[in-house]
CSV table of C-alpha atoms in Angstrom, one decimal:
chain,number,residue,atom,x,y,z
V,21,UNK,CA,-28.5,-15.8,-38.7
V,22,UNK,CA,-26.7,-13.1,-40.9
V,23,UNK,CA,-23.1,-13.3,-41.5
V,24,UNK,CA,-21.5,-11.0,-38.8
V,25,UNK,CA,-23.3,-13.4,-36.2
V,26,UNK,CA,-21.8,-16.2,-37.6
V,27,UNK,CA,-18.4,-14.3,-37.8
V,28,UNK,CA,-18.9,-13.5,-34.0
V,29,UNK,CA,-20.1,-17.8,-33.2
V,30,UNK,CA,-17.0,-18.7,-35.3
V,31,UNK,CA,-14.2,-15.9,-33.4
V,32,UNK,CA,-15.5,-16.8,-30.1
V,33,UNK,CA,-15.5,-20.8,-30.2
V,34,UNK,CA,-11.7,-20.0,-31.5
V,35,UNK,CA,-10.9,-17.6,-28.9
V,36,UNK,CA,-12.7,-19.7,-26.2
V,37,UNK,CA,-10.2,-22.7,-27.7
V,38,UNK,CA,-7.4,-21.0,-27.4
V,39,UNK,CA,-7.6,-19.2,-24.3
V,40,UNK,CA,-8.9,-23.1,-22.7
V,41,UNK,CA,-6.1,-24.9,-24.1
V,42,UNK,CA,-2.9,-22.0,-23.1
V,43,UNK,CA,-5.0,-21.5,-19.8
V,44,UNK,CA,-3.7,-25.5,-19.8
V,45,UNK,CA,-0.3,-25.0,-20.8
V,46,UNK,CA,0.2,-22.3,-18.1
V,47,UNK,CA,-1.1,-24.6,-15.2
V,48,UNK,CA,0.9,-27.9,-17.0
V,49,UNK,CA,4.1,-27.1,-18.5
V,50,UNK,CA,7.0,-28.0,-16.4
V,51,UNK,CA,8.7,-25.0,-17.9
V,52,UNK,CA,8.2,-22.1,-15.8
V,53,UNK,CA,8.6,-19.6,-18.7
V,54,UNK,CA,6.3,-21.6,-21.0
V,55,UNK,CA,3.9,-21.0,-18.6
V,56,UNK,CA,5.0,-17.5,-18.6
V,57,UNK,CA,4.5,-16.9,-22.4
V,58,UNK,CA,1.0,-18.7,-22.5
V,59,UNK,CA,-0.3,-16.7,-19.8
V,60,UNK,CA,0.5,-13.8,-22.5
V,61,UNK,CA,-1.9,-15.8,-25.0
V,62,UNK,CA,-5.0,-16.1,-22.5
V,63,UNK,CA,-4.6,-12.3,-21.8
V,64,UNK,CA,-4.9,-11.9,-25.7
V,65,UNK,CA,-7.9,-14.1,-25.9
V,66,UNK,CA,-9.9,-12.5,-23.0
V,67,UNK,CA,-8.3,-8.9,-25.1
V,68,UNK,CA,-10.4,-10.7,-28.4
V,69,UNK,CA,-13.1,-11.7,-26.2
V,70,UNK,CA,-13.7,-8.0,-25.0
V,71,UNK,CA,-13.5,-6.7,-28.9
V,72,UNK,CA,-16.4,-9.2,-29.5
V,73,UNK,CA,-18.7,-7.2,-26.5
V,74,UNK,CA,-17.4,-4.1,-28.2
V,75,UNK,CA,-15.7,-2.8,-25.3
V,76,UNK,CA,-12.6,-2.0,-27.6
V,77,UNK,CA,-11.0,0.5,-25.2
V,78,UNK,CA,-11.3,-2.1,-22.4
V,79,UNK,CA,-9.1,-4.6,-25.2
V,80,UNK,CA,-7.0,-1.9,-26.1
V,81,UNK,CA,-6.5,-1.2,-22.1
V,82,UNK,CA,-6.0,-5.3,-21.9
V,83,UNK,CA,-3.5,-5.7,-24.3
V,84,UNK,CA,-1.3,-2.9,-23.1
V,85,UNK,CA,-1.2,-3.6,-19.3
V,86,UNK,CA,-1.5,-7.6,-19.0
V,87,UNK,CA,0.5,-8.6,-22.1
V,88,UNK,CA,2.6,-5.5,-22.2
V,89,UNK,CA,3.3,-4.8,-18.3
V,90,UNK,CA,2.3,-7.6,-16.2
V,91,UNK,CA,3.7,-10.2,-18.4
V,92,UNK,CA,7.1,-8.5,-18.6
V,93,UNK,CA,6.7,-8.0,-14.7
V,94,UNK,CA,6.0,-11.7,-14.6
V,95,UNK,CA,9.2,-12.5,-16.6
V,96,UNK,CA,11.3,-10.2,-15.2
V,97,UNK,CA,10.4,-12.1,-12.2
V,98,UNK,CA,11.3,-15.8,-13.5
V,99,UNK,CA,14.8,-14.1,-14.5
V,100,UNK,CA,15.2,-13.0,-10.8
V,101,UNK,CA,14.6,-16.8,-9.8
V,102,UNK,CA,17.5,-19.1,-9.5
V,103,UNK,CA,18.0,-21.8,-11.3
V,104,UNK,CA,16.6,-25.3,-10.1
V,105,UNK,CA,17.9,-26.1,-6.9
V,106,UNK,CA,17.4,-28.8,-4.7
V,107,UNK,CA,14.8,-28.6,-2.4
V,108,UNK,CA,13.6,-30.9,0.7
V,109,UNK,CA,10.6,-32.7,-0.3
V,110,UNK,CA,7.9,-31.0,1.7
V,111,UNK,CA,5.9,-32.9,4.4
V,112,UNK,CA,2.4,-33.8,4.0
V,113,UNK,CA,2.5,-32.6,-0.1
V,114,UNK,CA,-0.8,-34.5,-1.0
V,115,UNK,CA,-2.6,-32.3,2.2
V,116,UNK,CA,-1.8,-29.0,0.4
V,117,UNK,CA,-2.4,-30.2,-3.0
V,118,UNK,CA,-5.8,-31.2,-1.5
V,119,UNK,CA,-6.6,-28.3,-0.1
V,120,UNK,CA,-5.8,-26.6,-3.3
V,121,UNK,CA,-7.9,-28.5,-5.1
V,122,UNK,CA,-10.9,-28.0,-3.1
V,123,UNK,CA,-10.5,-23.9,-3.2
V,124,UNK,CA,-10.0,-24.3,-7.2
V,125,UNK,CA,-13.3,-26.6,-7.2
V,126,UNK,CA,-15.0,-24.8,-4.5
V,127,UNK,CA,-14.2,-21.2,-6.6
V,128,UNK,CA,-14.8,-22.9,-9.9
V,129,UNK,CA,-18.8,-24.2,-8.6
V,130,UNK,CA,-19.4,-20.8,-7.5
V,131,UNK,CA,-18.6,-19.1,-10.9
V,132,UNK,CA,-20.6,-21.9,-12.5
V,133,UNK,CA,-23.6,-21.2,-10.2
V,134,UNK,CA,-23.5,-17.5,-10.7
V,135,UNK,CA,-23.3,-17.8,-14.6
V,136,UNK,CA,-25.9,-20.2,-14.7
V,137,UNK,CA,-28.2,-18.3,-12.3
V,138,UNK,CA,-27.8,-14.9,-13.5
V,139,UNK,CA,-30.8,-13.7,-16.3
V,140,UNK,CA,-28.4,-12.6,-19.1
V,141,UNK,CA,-31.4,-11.9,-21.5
V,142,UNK,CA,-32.8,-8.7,-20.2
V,143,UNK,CA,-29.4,-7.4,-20.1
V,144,UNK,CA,-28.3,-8.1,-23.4
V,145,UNK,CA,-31.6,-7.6,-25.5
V,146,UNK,CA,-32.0,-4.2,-25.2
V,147,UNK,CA,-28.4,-2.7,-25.2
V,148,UNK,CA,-27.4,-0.5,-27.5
V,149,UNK,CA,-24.0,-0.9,-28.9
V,150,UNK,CA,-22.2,2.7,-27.9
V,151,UNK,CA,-20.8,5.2,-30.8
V,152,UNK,CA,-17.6,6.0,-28.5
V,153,UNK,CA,-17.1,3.9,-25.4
V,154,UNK,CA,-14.0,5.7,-24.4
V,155,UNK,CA,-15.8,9.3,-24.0
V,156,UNK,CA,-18.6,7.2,-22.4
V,157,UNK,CA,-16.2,5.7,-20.0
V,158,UNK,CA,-15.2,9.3,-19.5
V,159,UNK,CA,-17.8,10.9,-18.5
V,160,UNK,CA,-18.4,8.1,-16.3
V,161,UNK,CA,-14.9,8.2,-14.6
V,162,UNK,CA,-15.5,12.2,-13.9
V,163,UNK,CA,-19.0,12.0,-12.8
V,164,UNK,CA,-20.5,9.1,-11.0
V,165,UNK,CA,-17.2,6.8,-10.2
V,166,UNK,CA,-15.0,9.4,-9.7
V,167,UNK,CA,-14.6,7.7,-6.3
V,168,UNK,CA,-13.4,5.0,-7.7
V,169,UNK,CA,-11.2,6.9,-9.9
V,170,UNK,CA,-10.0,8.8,-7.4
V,171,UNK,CA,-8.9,5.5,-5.4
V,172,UNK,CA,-7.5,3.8,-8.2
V,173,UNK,CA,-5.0,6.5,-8.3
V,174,UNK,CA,-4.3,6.0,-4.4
V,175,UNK,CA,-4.3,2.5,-4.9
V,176,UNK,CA,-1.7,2.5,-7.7
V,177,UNK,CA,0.6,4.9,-4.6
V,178,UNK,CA,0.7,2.1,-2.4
V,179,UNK,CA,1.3,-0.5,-4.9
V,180,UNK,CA,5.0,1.6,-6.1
V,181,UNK,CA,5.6,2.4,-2.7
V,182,UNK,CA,5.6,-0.5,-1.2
V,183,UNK,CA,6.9,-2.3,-4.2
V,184,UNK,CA,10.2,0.0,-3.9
V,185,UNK,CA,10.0,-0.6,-0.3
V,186,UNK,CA,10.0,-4.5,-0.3
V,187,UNK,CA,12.1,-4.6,-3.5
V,188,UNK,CA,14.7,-2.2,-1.6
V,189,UNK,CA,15.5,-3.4,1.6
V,190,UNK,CA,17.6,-1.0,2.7
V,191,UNK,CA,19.4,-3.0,5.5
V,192,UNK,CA,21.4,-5.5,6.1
V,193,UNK,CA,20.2,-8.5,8.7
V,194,UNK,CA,22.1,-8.5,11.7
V,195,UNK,CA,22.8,-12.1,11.6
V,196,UNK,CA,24.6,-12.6,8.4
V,197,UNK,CA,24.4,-16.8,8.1
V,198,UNK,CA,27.4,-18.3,6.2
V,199,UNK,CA,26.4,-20.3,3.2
V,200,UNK,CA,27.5,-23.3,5.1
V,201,UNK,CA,25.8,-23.5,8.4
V,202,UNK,CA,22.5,-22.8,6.2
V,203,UNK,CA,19.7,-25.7,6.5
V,204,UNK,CA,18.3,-27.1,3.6
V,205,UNK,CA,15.6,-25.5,1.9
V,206,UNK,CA,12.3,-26.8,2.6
V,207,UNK,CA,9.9,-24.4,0.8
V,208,UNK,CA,9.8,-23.9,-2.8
V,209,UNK,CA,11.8,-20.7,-2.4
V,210,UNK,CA,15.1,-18.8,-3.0
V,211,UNK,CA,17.5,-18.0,-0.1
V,212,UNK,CA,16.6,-14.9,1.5
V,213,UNK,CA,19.9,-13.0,0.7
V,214,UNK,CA,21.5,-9.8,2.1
V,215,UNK,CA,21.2,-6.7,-0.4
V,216,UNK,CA,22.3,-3.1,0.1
V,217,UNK,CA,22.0,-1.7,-3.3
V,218,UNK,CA,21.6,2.0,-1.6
V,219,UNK,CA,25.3,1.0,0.1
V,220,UNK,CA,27.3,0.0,-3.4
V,221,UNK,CA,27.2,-3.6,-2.8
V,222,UNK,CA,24.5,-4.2,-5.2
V,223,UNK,CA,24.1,-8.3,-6.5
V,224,UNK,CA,25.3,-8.5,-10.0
V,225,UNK,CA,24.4,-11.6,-11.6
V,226,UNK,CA,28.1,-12.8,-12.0
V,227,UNK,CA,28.6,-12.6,-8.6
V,228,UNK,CA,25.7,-14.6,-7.7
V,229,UNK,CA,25.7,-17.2,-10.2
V,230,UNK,CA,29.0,-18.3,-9.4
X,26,UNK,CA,-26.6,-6.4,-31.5
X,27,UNK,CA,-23.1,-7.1,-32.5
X,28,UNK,CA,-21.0,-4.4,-34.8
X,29,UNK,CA,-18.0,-5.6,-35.8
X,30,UNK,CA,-17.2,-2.8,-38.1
X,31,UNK,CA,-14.2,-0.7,-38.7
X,32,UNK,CA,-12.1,-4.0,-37.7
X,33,UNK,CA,-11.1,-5.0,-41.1
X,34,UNK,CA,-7.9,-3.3,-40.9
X,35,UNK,CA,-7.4,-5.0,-37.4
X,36,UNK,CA,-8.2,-8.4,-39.4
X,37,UNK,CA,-6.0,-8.0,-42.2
X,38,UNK,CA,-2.9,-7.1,-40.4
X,39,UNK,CA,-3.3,-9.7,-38.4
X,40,UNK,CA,-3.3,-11.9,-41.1
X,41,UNK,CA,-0.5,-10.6,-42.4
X,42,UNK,CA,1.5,-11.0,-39.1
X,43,UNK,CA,0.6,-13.9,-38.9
X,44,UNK,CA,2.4,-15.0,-42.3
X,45,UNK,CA,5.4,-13.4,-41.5
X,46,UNK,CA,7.0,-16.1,-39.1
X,47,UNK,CA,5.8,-19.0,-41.2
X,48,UNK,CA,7.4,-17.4,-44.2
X,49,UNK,CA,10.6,-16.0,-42.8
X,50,UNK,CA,11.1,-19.8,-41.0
X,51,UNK,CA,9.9,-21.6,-44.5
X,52,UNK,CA,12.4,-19.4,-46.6
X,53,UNK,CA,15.3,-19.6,-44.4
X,54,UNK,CA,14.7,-23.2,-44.2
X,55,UNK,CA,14.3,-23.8,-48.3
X,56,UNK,CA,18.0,-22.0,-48.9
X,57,UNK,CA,20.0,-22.7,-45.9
X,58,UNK,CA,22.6,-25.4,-47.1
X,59,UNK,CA,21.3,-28.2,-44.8
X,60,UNK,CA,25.1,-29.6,-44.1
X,61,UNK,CA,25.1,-30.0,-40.4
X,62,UNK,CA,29.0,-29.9,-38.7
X,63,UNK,CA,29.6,-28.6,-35.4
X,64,UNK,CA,30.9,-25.4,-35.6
X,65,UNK,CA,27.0,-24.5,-37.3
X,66,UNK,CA,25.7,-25.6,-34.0
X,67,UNK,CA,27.2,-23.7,-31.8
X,68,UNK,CA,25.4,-20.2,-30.1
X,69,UNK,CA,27.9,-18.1,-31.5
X,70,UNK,CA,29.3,-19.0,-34.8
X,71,UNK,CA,32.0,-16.9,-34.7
X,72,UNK,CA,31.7,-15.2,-31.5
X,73,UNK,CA,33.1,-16.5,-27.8
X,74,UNK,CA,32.2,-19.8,-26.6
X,75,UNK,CA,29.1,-19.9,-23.7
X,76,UNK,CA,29.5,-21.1,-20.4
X,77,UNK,CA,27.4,-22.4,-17.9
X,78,UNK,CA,23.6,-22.9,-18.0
X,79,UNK,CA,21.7,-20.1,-20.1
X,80,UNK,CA,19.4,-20.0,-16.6
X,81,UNK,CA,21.0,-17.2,-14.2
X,82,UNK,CA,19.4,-14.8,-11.5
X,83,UNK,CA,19.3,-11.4,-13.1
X,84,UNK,CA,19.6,-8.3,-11.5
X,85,UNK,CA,16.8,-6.8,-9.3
X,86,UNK,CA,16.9,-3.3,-11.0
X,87,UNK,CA,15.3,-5.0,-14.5
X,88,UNK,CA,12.1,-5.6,-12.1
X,89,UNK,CA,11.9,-2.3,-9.8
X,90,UNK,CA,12.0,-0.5,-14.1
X,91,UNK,CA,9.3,-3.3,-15.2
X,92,UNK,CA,7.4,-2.6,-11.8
X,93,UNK,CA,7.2,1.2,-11.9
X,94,UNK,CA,6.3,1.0,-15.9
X,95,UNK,CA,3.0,-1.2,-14.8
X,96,UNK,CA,2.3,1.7,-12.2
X,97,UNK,CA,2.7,4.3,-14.9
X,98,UNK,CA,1.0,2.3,-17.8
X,99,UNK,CA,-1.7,2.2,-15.5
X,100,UNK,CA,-2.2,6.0,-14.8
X,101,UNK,CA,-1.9,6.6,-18.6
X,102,UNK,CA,-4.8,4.3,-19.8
X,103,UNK,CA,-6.9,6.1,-16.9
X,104,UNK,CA,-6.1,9.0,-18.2
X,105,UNK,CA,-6.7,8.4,-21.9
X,106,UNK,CA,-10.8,8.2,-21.3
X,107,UNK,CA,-10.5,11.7,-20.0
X,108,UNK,CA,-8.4,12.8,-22.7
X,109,UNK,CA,-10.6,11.6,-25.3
X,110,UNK,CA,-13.8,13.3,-23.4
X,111,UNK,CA,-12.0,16.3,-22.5
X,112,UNK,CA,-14.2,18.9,-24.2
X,113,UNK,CA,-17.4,17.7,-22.6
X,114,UNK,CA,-16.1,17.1,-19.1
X,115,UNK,CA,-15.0,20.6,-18.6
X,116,UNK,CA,-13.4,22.5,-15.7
X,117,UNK,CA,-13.9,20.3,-13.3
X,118,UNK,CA,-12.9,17.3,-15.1
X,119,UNK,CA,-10.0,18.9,-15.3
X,120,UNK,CA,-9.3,19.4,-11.7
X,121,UNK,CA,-10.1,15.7,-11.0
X,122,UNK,CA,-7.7,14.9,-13.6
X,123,UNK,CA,-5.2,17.1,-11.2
X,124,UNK,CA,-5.9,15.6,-8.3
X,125,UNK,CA,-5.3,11.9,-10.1
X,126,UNK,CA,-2.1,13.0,-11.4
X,127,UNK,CA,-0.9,15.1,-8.0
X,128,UNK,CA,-1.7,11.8,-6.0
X,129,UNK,CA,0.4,9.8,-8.4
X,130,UNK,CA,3.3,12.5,-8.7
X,131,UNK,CA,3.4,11.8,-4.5
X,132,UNK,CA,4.8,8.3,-5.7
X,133,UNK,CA,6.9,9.4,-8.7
X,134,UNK,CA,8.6,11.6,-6.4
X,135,UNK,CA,9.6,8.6,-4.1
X,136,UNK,CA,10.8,6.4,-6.5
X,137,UNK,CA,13.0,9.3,-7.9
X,138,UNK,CA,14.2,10.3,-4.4
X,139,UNK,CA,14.8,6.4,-3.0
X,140,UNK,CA,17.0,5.5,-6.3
X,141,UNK,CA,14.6,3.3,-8.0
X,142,UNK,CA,14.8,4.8,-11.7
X,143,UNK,CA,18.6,5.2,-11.1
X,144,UNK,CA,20.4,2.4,-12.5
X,145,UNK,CA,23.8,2.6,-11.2
């Protein structure tokens, strides 16, 4: 064992460490922005993960969109949530929490099964570590997954468009419930409320936090 | 085989972060007076007194911006690949590259014509 392997055992036990134990905070903080923050440090990790299979435009590409855009997207969408309000305590809690549990177990033995049953030797041995993996991954985006390419592009159009759609509602619901004939809450979930920013009567967070 | 060269820079500047904080925390700390009255622990020493919880519902238009950035973010990091290869993809790399951009200036267009990178 030269040094540079034991650089890489030593950088991936602490990566694996840390992205383990904020992967932990994310799923056990009751603070909903804690969580928020932590998720930012496992989408580092898996970013110092990718450097150590020298895919460093795949970290470079990690780091940018997960902890620069989807994080932000994900706190921009804890500041759009209310504060705590009170809800109805749902029925039959311990069902769903069941179920959930046996998805995350039944996902998380499937994983394990396919790691442990897929011959990583043969795929490692021989690979040669690439002089430029960006101009690789260009020619292969513009030859033989262009396809794919193509339909990322398509895919990223539906994703805005429907984003501005759903984000935009650009009506008003005909039945306009007053605030005090309005049944508890019984889902985990903010008040569905009128907007018409396209009209001028756009929610401004004094107005709403009353 | 594992290369881990050309990251010393990468290394060393993340040491060096890293230091920042604890020194910036550990210096303030050492030559702050450590008297503690109640004015010191107010939000705004000098400025208007806050009311309410700090937790309020923002407004809407901070996530259409942060939700259009992620669409465009995307595009660009597809794009770098064939930026950096550009000499040895050629013409018709080039008209891919078009057709990526063209399908993605359909939804540009749409945002800009339904309001959503206006923020009045």
């Amino acid at each position: 064992m030269n040094l540079a392997e034991g650089v890489q055992i030593v950088s991936f036990g602490l990566l694996g460490l840390a992205m383990i134990g904020a992967a932990l905070g994310v799923v056990l903080l009751q603070n909903i922005v804690y969580s928020a923050f932590l998720l930012g440090g496992v989408f580092i990790s898996i970013s110092g993960l990718y450097l150590l299979l020298n895919a460093d435009f795949v970290a470079a590409a990690q780091v940018l969109i997960y902890v620069g855009a989807v994080n932000v997207l994900i706190l921009f969408a804890i500041m759009l949530v209310n504060k705590q309000e009170d809800f109805d305590p749902i029925i039959g809690r311990w069902v769903r929490q069941g179920a959930t549990a046996l998805v995350c177990f039944g996902l998380f033995s499937l994983l394990g099964v396919m790691v442990l049953q897929t011959s990583w030797s043969s795929s490692t041995s021989g690979a040669k570590p690439a002089v430029d993996t960006t101009v690789l991954l260009g020619e292969h985006f513009f030859s033989d997954f262009l396809l794919p390419f193509e339909l990322a592009s398509v895919l990223l159009l539906m994703a805005l468009v429907g984003a501005i759609v759903i984000a935009r509602r650009e009506y008003l619901p005909e039945e306009i419930v007053s605030p005090q004939q309005q049944p508890p809450l019984t889902l985990p979930e903010r008040a569905r409320q009128p907007i018409a920013i396209s009209a001028g009567t756009s929610s401004s967070p004094q107005s709403t936090s009353e | 085989m594992f290369v881990l060269s050309g990251y010393e820079y990468l290394l060393g500047f993340i040491l060096v972060v890293s230091t920042v904080p604890v020194l910036a925390l550990t210096a303030s700390k050492l030559l702050r007076p450590s008297g503690r009255d109640p004015e010191t622990r107010t939000t705004y020493e000098s400025g208007m007194e806050p009311k309410g919880g700090a937790w309020i519902q923002f407004n809407i238009r901070y996530y259409m911006f942060a939700l259009v950035f992620v669409i465009f973010d995307v595009e660009t990091v597809f794009l770098y690949p064939w930026a950096v290869a550009f000499h040895r993809l050629g013409l018709l790399g080039f008209v891919e590259a078009l057709i990526f951009i063209a399908i993605l200036i359909v939804g540009l267009v749409y945002a800009w014509r339904k309001g959503a990178l206006e923020w009045s």
